[in-house]
PDB file of C-alpha atoms in Angstrom:
ATOM      1  CA  MET A   1      38.968 115.919 107.313  1.00 69.00           C
ATOM      2  CA  THR A   2      35.276 116.496 106.688  1.00 76.00           C
ATOM      3  CA  SER A   3      33.703 115.768 103.318  1.00 78.00           C
ATOM      4  CA  ILE A   4      30.330 117.382 102.589  1.00 80.00           C
ATOM      5  CA  LYS A   5      28.280 116.885  99.406  1.00 79.00           C
ATOM      6  CA  PHE A   6      26.666 120.002  97.958  1.00 82.00           C
ATOM      7  CA  GLU A   7      24.421 120.795  94.985  1.00 81.00           C
ATOM      8  CA  SER A   8      25.389 124.374  94.131  1.00 84.00           C
ATOM      9  CA  ALA A   9      27.563 127.215  95.403  1.00 85.00           C
ATOM     10  CA  MET A  10      27.914 130.977  95.284  1.00 87.00           C
ATOM     11  CA  VAL A  11      30.253 133.653  96.577  1.00 85.00           C
ATOM     12  CA  ILE A  12      28.664 136.333  98.785  1.00 89.00           C
ATOM     13  CA  ALA A  13      30.235 139.630  99.863  1.00 87.00           C
ATOM     14  CA  HIS A  14      29.500 140.639 103.474  1.00 88.00           C
ATOM     15  CA  ASN A  15      31.288 143.270 105.622  1.00 91.00           C
ATOM     16  CA  ASN A  16      34.004 143.684 102.973  1.00 91.00           C
ATOM     17  CA  LYS A  17      34.760 139.940 103.014  1.00 88.00           C
ATOM     18  CA  ASP A  18      33.928 137.197 100.529  1.00 87.00           C
ATOM     19  CA  TYR A  19      32.209 134.016 101.689  1.00 85.00           C
ATOM     20  CA  LEU A  20      31.617 130.748  99.874  1.00 85.00           C
ATOM     21  CA  MET A  21      28.047 129.549 100.416  1.00 86.00           C
ATOM     22  CA  LEU A  22      27.197 125.921  99.626  1.00 84.00           C
ATOM     23  CA  GLU A  23      23.752 124.425  99.083  1.00 86.00           C
ATOM     24  CA  ILE A  24      24.275 121.255 101.115  1.00 85.00           C
ATOM     25  CA  HIS A  25      23.037 117.928  99.716  1.00 73.00           C
ATOM     26  CA  SER A  26      19.511 117.297 100.967  1.00 72.00           C
ATOM     27  CA  ASP A  27      20.034 114.012 102.805  1.00 70.00           C
ATOM     28  CA  TYR A  28      20.097 114.080 106.614  1.00 65.00           C
ATOM     29  CA  GLU A  29      23.822 113.408 107.099  1.00 76.00           C
ATOM     30  CA  GLU A  30      25.257 116.352 105.164  1.00 77.00           C
ATOM     31  CA  PRO A  31      23.710 119.221 107.207  1.00 79.00           C
ATOM     32  CA  VAL A  32      24.673 117.425 110.436  1.00 79.00           C
ATOM     33  CA  LYS A  33      28.303 117.052 109.277  1.00 78.00           C
ATOM     34  CA  ALA A  34      28.400 120.711 108.184  1.00 81.00           C
ATOM     35  CA  ARG A  35      27.056 121.975 111.524  1.00 81.00           C
ATOM     36  CA  LYS A  36      29.467 119.762 113.446  1.00 82.00           C
ATOM     37  CA  PHE A  37      32.429 121.022 111.407  1.00 82.00           C
ATOM     38  CA  VAL A  38      31.481 124.688 111.892  1.00 84.00           C
ATOM     39  CA  SER A  39      30.845 124.249 115.635  1.00 83.00           C
ATOM     40  CA  GLU A  40      34.246 122.579 116.136  1.00 83.00           C
ATOM     41  CA  MET A  41      36.208 124.990 113.914  1.00 82.00           C
ATOM     42  CA  ARG A  42      39.178 126.692 115.505  1.00 82.00           C
ATOM     43  CA  GLN A  43      40.510 130.095 114.572  1.00 81.00           C
ATOM     44  CA  LYS A  44      42.979 128.645 112.076  1.00 82.00           C
ATOM     45  CA  THR A  45      43.285 128.648 108.325  1.00 85.00           C
ATOM     46  CA  HIS A  46      41.435 125.745 106.707  1.00 81.00           C
ATOM     47  CA  VAL A  47      41.559 124.344 103.177  1.00 81.00           C
ATOM     48  CA  ALA A  48      38.498 123.248 101.201  1.00 81.00           C
ATOM     49  CA  GLU A  49      39.002 120.968  98.216  1.00 77.00           C
ATOM     50  CA  LEU A  50      36.007 121.190  95.877  1.00 77.00           C
ATOM     51  CA  LYS A  51      35.466 118.535  93.225  1.00 73.00           C
ATOM     52  CA  ILE A  52      32.699 116.644  91.448  1.00 70.00           C
ATOM     53  CA  HIS A  53      31.313 113.842  93.594  1.00 68.00           C
ATOM     54  CA  ARG A  54      31.781 110.396  92.101  1.00 63.00           C
ATOM     55  CA  LYS A  55      30.725 107.205  93.778  1.00 62.00           C
ATOM     56  CA  LYS A  56      33.307 104.462  93.976  1.00 58.00           C
ATOM     57  CA  ARG A  57      32.934 101.315  91.869  1.00 56.00           C
ATOM     58  CA  SER A  58      31.231  98.302  93.388  1.00 55.00           C
ATOM     59  CA  LEU A  59      33.162  95.524  95.091  1.00 52.00           C
ATOM     60  CA  THR A  60      31.502  93.155  92.634  1.00 72.00           C
ATOM     61  CA  ALA A  61      33.367  94.905  89.833  1.00 76.00           C
ATOM     62  CA  ASN A  62      36.641  94.564  91.724  1.00 79.00           C
ATOM     63  CA  ALA A  63      36.042  90.869  92.441  1.00 81.00           C
ATOM     64  CA  TYR A  64      35.165  90.195  88.791  1.00 85.00           C
ATOM     65  CA  ALA A  65      38.303  91.995  87.619  1.00 89.00           C
ATOM     66  CA  TRP A  66      40.471  89.830  89.885  1.00 91.00           C
ATOM     67  CA  VAL A  67      38.805  86.587  88.735  1.00 91.00           C
ATOM     68  CA  LEU A  68      39.622  87.480  85.128  1.00 94.00           C
ATOM     69  CA  ILE A  69      43.133  88.643  86.021  1.00 96.00           C
ATOM     70  CA  GLY A  70      43.734  85.263  87.673  1.00 96.00           C
ATOM     71  CA  LYS A  71      42.553  83.406  84.561  1.00 95.00           C
ATOM     72  CA  LEU A  72      44.763  85.548  82.313  1.00 96.00           C
ATOM     73  CA  ALA A  73      47.774  85.024  84.577  1.00 97.00           C
ATOM     74  CA  ALA A  74      47.335  81.246  84.348  1.00 96.00           C
ATOM     75  CA  VAL A  75      47.115  81.295  80.540  1.00 96.00           C
ATOM     76  CA  LEU A  76      50.001  83.741  80.112  1.00 95.00           C
ATOM     77  CA  ASN A  77      52.110  81.987  82.758  1.00 96.00           C
ATOM     78  CA  ILE A  78      52.843  85.209  84.664  1.00 97.00           C
ATOM     79  CA  THR A  79      51.743  86.407  88.087  1.00 97.00           C
ATOM     80  CA  LYS A  80      48.387  88.070  88.773  1.00 97.00           C
ATOM     81  CA  THR A  81      50.301  91.079  90.035  1.00 97.00           C
ATOM     82  CA  GLU A  82      52.161  91.472  86.726  1.00 97.00           C
ATOM     83  CA  VAL A  83      48.873  91.259  84.810  1.00 97.00           C
ATOM     84  CA  TYR A  84      47.267  93.807  87.147  1.00 97.00           C
ATOM     85  CA  TRP A  85      50.203  96.216  86.785  1.00 97.00           C
ATOM     86  CA  GLN A  86      49.925  96.088  82.996  1.00 96.00           C
ATOM     87  CA  TYR A  87      46.292  97.189  83.213  1.00 97.00           C
ATOM     88  CA  ILE A  88      46.976  99.960  85.715  1.00 96.00           C
ATOM     89  CA  ARG A  89      49.290 101.514  83.131  1.00 96.00           C
ATOM     90  CA  GLU A  90      46.715 101.098  80.336  1.00 95.00           C
ATOM     91  CA  VAL A  91      43.524 102.447  81.952  1.00 93.00           C
ATOM     92  CA  GLY A  92      44.241 106.118  81.237  1.00 87.00           C
ATOM     93  CA  ASP A  93      43.053 109.071  83.338  1.00 89.00           C
ATOM     94  CA  ASN A  94      44.587 107.430  86.422  1.00 93.00           C
ATOM     95  CA  PHE A  95      47.938 109.153  86.785  1.00 95.00           C
ATOM     96  CA  GLU A  96      49.730 112.410  87.443  1.00 95.00           C
ATOM     97  CA  ILE A  97      53.174 113.505  86.274  1.00 95.00           C
ATOM     98  CA  TYR A  98      55.588 115.387  88.528  1.00 94.00           C
ATOM     99  CA  SER A  99      59.174 116.570  88.525  1.00 95.00           C
ATOM    100  CA  VAL A 100      61.080 115.162  91.493  1.00 95.00           C
ATOM    101  CA  ARG A 101      64.539 116.196  92.688  1.00 95.00           C
ATOM    102  CA  ASN A 102      67.109 113.491  91.856  1.00 96.00           C
ATOM    103  CA  GLU A 103      68.001 112.930  95.511  1.00 96.00           C
ATOM    104  CA  ALA A 104      64.311 112.409  96.413  1.00 95.00           C
ATOM    105  CA  VAL A 105      63.313 110.048  93.581  1.00 95.00           C
ATOM    106  CA  GLU A 106      63.839 106.731  95.416  1.00 95.00           C
ATOM    107  CA  LYS A 107      62.093 107.814  98.613  1.00 96.00           C
ATOM    108  CA  THR A 108      59.217 109.443  96.715  1.00 95.00           C
ATOM    109  CA  ILE A 109      58.612 106.340  94.600  1.00 95.00           C
ATOM    110  CA  ALA A 110      58.854 104.049  97.662  1.00 95.00           C
ATOM    111  CA  ALA A 111      56.342 106.204  99.562  1.00 95.00           C
ATOM    112  CA  TRP A 112      53.883 106.220  96.643  1.00 95.00           C
ATOM    113  CA  GLN A 113      54.134 102.473  96.038  1.00 95.00           C
ATOM    114  CA  SER A 114      53.598 101.746  99.739  1.00 95.00           C
ATOM    115  CA  ILE A 115      49.994 102.974  99.392  1.00 93.00           C
ATOM    116  CA  GLY A 116      48.908  99.759  97.682  1.00 93.00           C
ATOM    117  CA  LEU A 117      49.523  97.100  95.052  1.00 95.00           C
ATOM    118  CA  GLY A 118      48.388  99.192  92.073  1.00 95.00           C
ATOM    119  CA  TRP A 119      50.079 102.449  93.061  1.00 96.00           C
ATOM    120  CA  LEU A 120      52.895 102.394  90.518  1.00 97.00           C
ATOM    121  CA  CYS A 121      55.545 104.817  89.285  1.00 97.00           C
ATOM    122  CA  ASP A 122      57.435 105.074  86.033  1.00 96.00           C
ATOM    123  CA  ASP A 123      60.604 107.171  85.883  1.00 94.00           C
ATOM    124  CA  LEU A 124      60.665 108.920  82.499  1.00 94.00           C
ATOM    125  CA  GLY A 125      64.225 110.164  83.001  1.00 92.00           C
ATOM    126  CA  ASN A 126      65.723 113.616  83.152  1.00 92.00           C
ATOM    127  CA  ASP A 127      63.302 116.500  83.459  1.00 89.00           C
ATOM    128  CA  ILE A 128      63.829 119.725  81.499  1.00 89.00           C
ATOM    129  CA  GLU A 129      64.809 121.283  84.829  1.00 90.00           C
ATOM    130  CA  PRO A 130      68.356 120.211  85.766  1.00 94.00           C
ATOM    131  CA  GLY A 131      68.645 117.985  88.820  1.00 94.00           C
ATOM    132  CA  LYS A 132      65.145 116.565  88.487  1.00 95.00           C
ATOM    133  CA  GLN A 133      63.477 113.438  87.078  1.00 95.00           C
ATOM    134  CA  THR A 134      60.033 113.246  85.492  1.00 96.00           C
ATOM    135  CA  ILE A 135      57.908 110.599  87.227  1.00 96.00           C
ATOM    136  CA  ILE A 136      54.472 109.206  86.335  1.00 96.00           C
ATOM    137  CA  PHE A 137      52.470 108.355  89.468  1.00 96.00           C
ATOM    138  CA  TYR A 138      49.651 105.864  88.750  1.00 97.00           C
ATOM    139  CA  PHE A 139      46.676 105.578  91.086  1.00 95.00           C
ATOM    140  CA  GLY A 140      45.661 102.038  92.079  1.00 93.00           C
ATOM    141  CA  SER A 141      42.218 100.676  91.209  1.00 90.00           C
ATOM    142  CA  SER A 142      41.104 101.064  94.842  1.00 84.00           C
ATOM    143  CA  SER A 143      40.741 104.781  94.072  1.00 86.00           C
ATOM    144  CA  TYR A 144      38.877 104.342  90.755  1.00 86.00           C
ATOM    145  CA  ASP A 145      35.442 105.731  90.144  1.00 83.00           C
ATOM    146  CA  SER A 146      32.833 103.724  88.230  1.00 79.00           C
ATOM    147  CA  LYS A 147      33.969 104.975  84.810  1.00 82.00           C
ATOM    148  CA  GLN A 148      37.602 104.039  85.408  1.00 88.00           C
ATOM    149  CA  MET A 149      36.639 100.627  86.810  1.00 86.00           C
ATOM    150  CA  ALA A 150      34.411  99.934  83.793  1.00 85.00           C
ATOM    151  CA  ASN A 151      37.335 100.849  81.510  1.00 91.00           C
ATOM    152  CA  LEU A 152      39.641  98.508  83.448  1.00 93.00           C
ATOM    153  CA  ILE A 153      37.193  95.603  83.102  1.00 91.00           C
ATOM    154  CA  GLU A 154      36.667  96.307  79.388  1.00 91.00           C
ATOM    155  CA  LEU A 155      40.436  96.047  78.838  1.00 95.00           C
ATOM    156  CA  ILE A 156      40.628  92.797  80.806  1.00 96.00           C
ATOM    157  CA  VAL A 157      37.592  91.280  79.037  1.00 93.00           C
ATOM    158  CA  ALA A 158      39.039  92.114  75.600  1.00 94.00           C
ATOM    159  CA  ASP A 159      42.297  90.315  76.466  1.00 96.00           C
ATOM    160  CA  CYS A 160      40.407  87.350  77.937  1.00 94.00           C
ATOM    161  CA  LYS A 161      38.412  86.966  74.722  1.00 93.00           C
ATOM    162  CA  GLU A 162      41.652  87.116  72.731  1.00 95.00           C
ATOM    163  CA  GLN A 163      43.030  84.278  74.882  1.00 94.00           C
ATOM    164  CA  GLY A 164      39.820  82.219  74.631  1.00 93.00           C
ATOM    165  CA  ILE A 165      38.918  82.760  78.297  1.00 92.00           C
ATOM    166  CA  GLU A 166      35.203  82.719  79.024  1.00 87.00           C
ATOM    167  CA  THR A 167      33.768  85.996  80.321  1.00 87.00           C
ATOM    168  CA  LEU A 168      30.293  87.130  81.274  1.00 80.00           C
ATOM    169  CA  PRO A 169      27.874  87.417  78.347  1.00 79.00           C
ATOM    170  CA  PRO A 170      27.855  90.854  76.665  1.00 76.00           C
ATOM    171  CA  GLU A 171      24.387  91.656  78.028  1.00 76.00           C
ATOM    172  CA  GLU A 172      25.573  90.942  81.606  1.00 75.00           C
ATOM    173  CA  LEU A 173      28.660  93.128  81.112  1.00 74.00           C
ATOM    174  CA  GLU A 174      26.432  95.875  79.712  1.00 75.00           C
ATOM    175  CA  ARG A 175      24.072  95.521  82.690  1.00 73.00           C
ATOM    176  CA  MET A 176      27.023  95.866  85.079  1.00 71.00           C
ATOM    177  CA  LYS A 177      28.304  98.914  83.194  1.00 70.00           C
ATOM    178  CA  THR A 178      24.853 100.518  83.229  1.00 72.00           C
ATOM    179  CA  GLU A 179      24.584  99.852  86.955  1.00 70.00           C
ATOM    180  CA  TRP A 180      27.961 101.533  87.561  1.00 62.00           C
ATOM    181  CA  GLU A 181      26.891 104.531  85.454  1.00 67.00           C
ATOM    182  CA  MET A 182      23.612 104.801  87.389  1.00 69.00           C
ATOM    183  CA  ARG A 183      25.554 104.746  90.655  1.00 62.00           C
ATOM    184  CA  GLU A 184      27.748 107.499  89.265  1.00 60.00           C
ATOM    185  CA  ARG A 185      24.662 109.653  88.700  1.00 66.00           C
ATOM    186  CA  GLY A 186      23.295 108.718  92.128  1.00 63.00           C
ATOM    187  CA  SER A 187      20.323 106.728  90.773  1.00 50.00           C
ATOM    188  CA  LEU A 188      21.155 103.608  92.782  1.00 47.00           C
ATOM    189  CA  ASN A 189      21.914 103.374  96.450  1.00 43.00           C
ATOM    190  CA  ASP A 190      25.296 102.145  97.648  1.00 39.00           C
ATOM    191  CA  SER A 191      23.971  98.828  98.927  1.00 33.00           C
ATOM    192  CA  CYS A 192      23.660  97.319  95.428  1.00 31.00           C
TER     193      CYS A 192
END
């Protein structure tokens, strides 16, 4: 799969066919990747998935989340994994809901959960379509963008404060959140 960042797009009609034209992101890598993809294309049908580009959250955010999760687990006398799973379900905007045939439910859930620790499923029971179950598929935090990761940390920090667990000062948390938002807009480079 090739992923290419672009700034704008338009559809052009040429020789009774429609073509999607992309204004490729101006850094050096994107035009090179685009040329390579086109030169190696075979005469087969391809699929392009177009979506808004979001940079992933920093590893610092992930490490901080796990430090706090560990502290909460110790106070609550439950495992870090249980604490983490509770937050995955609370973040919001991190799941999809599908109808799954009854005979495929177990295998589908097992396949989804094998992706990683935070990739959870909740079976909501019988679907309106007979012979199917409604399943919520949660995405693990490894797939979160900066906004979702900031939301996760805000939830964890609020619970830590409730339990009397020391967290970073509010101004440091705000600085981290601002940094994540700047990354989201592309104002910071990925090395921060």
